[in-house]
mmCIF file of C-alpha atoms in Angstrom:
data_model
loop_
_atom_site.group_PDB
_atom_site.id
_atom_site.type_symbol
_atom_site.label_atom_id
_atom_site.label_comp_id
_atom_site.label_asym_id
_atom_site.label_seq_id
_atom_site.Cartn_x
_atom_site.Cartn_y
_atom_site.Cartn_z
ATOM 1 C CA MET A 29 98.623 140.957 105.204
ATOM 2 C CA PRO A 30 98.786 137.167 105.776
ATOM 3 C CA PRO A 31 95.487 135.319 106.191
ATOM 4 C CA VAL A 32 94.294 134.729 109.732
ATOM 5 C CA ALA A 33 93.533 131.143 110.791
ATOM 6 C CA LEU A 34 89.908 130.401 111.646
ATOM 7 C CA ILE A 35 90.873 128.089 114.510
ATOM 8 C CA SER A 36 94.161 127.405 116.247
ATOM 9 C CA SER A 37 96.244 124.360 115.464
ATOM 10 C CA ARG A 38 95.614 123.097 119.013
ATOM 11 C CA ALA A 39 91.835 123.282 118.540
ATOM 12 C CA ALA A 40 92.127 121.494 115.197
ATOM 13 C CA LEU A 41 94.237 118.765 116.793
ATOM 14 C CA VAL A 42 91.731 118.295 119.623
ATOM 15 C CA CYS A 43 88.849 118.048 117.144
ATOM 16 C CA VAL A 44 90.619 115.592 114.843
ATOM 17 C CA ILE A 45 91.672 113.286 117.670
ATOM 18 C CA ALA A 46 88.179 113.430 119.213
ATOM 19 C CA ILE A 47 86.631 112.508 115.849
ATOM 20 C CA LEU A 48 89.042 109.595 115.495
ATOM 21 C CA PHE A 49 88.142 108.395 119.002
ATOM 22 C CA GLY A 50 84.444 108.711 118.176
ATOM 23 C CA ALA A 51 84.794 106.818 114.906
ATOM 24 C CA THR A 52 86.663 104.040 116.691
ATOM 25 C CA GLY A 53 84.069 103.867 119.462
ATOM 26 C CA GLY A 54 81.223 103.824 116.956
ATOM 27 C CA TRP A 55 82.887 101.107 114.896
ATOM 28 C CA LEU A 56 83.469 98.954 117.971
ATOM 29 C CA ALA A 57 79.852 99.467 119.069
ATOM 30 C CA PHE A 58 78.658 98.440 115.611
ATOM 31 C CA LEU A 59 80.784 95.315 115.680
ATOM 32 C CA ALA A 60 79.465 94.446 119.133
ATOM 33 C CA GLY A 61 75.777 94.738 118.327
ATOM 34 C CA ASP A 62 75.207 95.232 114.570
ATOM 35 C CA ASN A 63 72.899 98.168 115.337
ATOM 36 C CA VAL A 64 73.672 101.282 113.286
ATOM 37 C CA PRO A 65 71.691 103.882 115.318
ATOM 38 C CA ALA A 66 73.225 102.672 118.580
ATOM 39 C CA ALA A 67 76.694 102.750 117.030
ATOM 40 C CA VAL A 68 76.168 106.333 115.830
ATOM 41 C CA LEU A 69 75.010 107.400 119.282
ATOM 42 C CA ALA A 70 77.985 105.666 120.881
ATOM 43 C CA GLY A 71 80.389 107.363 118.469
ATOM 44 C CA LEU A 72 78.871 110.785 119.098
ATOM 45 C CA SER A 73 79.006 110.187 122.844
ATOM 46 C CA VAL A 74 82.668 109.207 122.715
ATOM 47 C CA THR A 75 83.445 112.275 120.604
ATOM 48 C CA GLY A 76 81.613 114.564 123.012
ATOM 49 C CA LEU A 77 83.348 113.088 126.027
ATOM 50 C CA ALA A 78 86.774 113.150 124.390
ATOM 51 C CA VAL A 79 86.798 116.879 123.611
ATOM 52 C CA PRO A 80 87.021 118.182 127.206
ATOM 53 C CA LYS A 81 89.494 115.472 128.203
ATOM 54 C CA LEU A 82 91.749 116.212 125.232
ATOM 55 C CA HIS A 83 91.396 119.929 125.889
ATOM 56 C CA THR A 84 92.900 119.480 129.340
ATOM 57 C CA HIS A 85 95.586 116.959 128.323
ATOM 58 C CA ILE A 86 96.984 118.644 125.218
ATOM 59 C CA GLY A 87 99.273 121.439 126.355
ATOM 60 C CA ARG A 88 98.901 125.055 125.375
#
């Protein structure tokens, strides 16, 4: 019996792209203000907001 995937390839793609968006947003926030905690919060916010948007835009 072949192994079963833990998550679908679509879910993995959504998560990877959201993490890339969050890392970019956090990096830009860090460059704008030189404040690490604010940059981390900005990156996490961008990641959290990107997941539902990507979920609707990436086809099934």
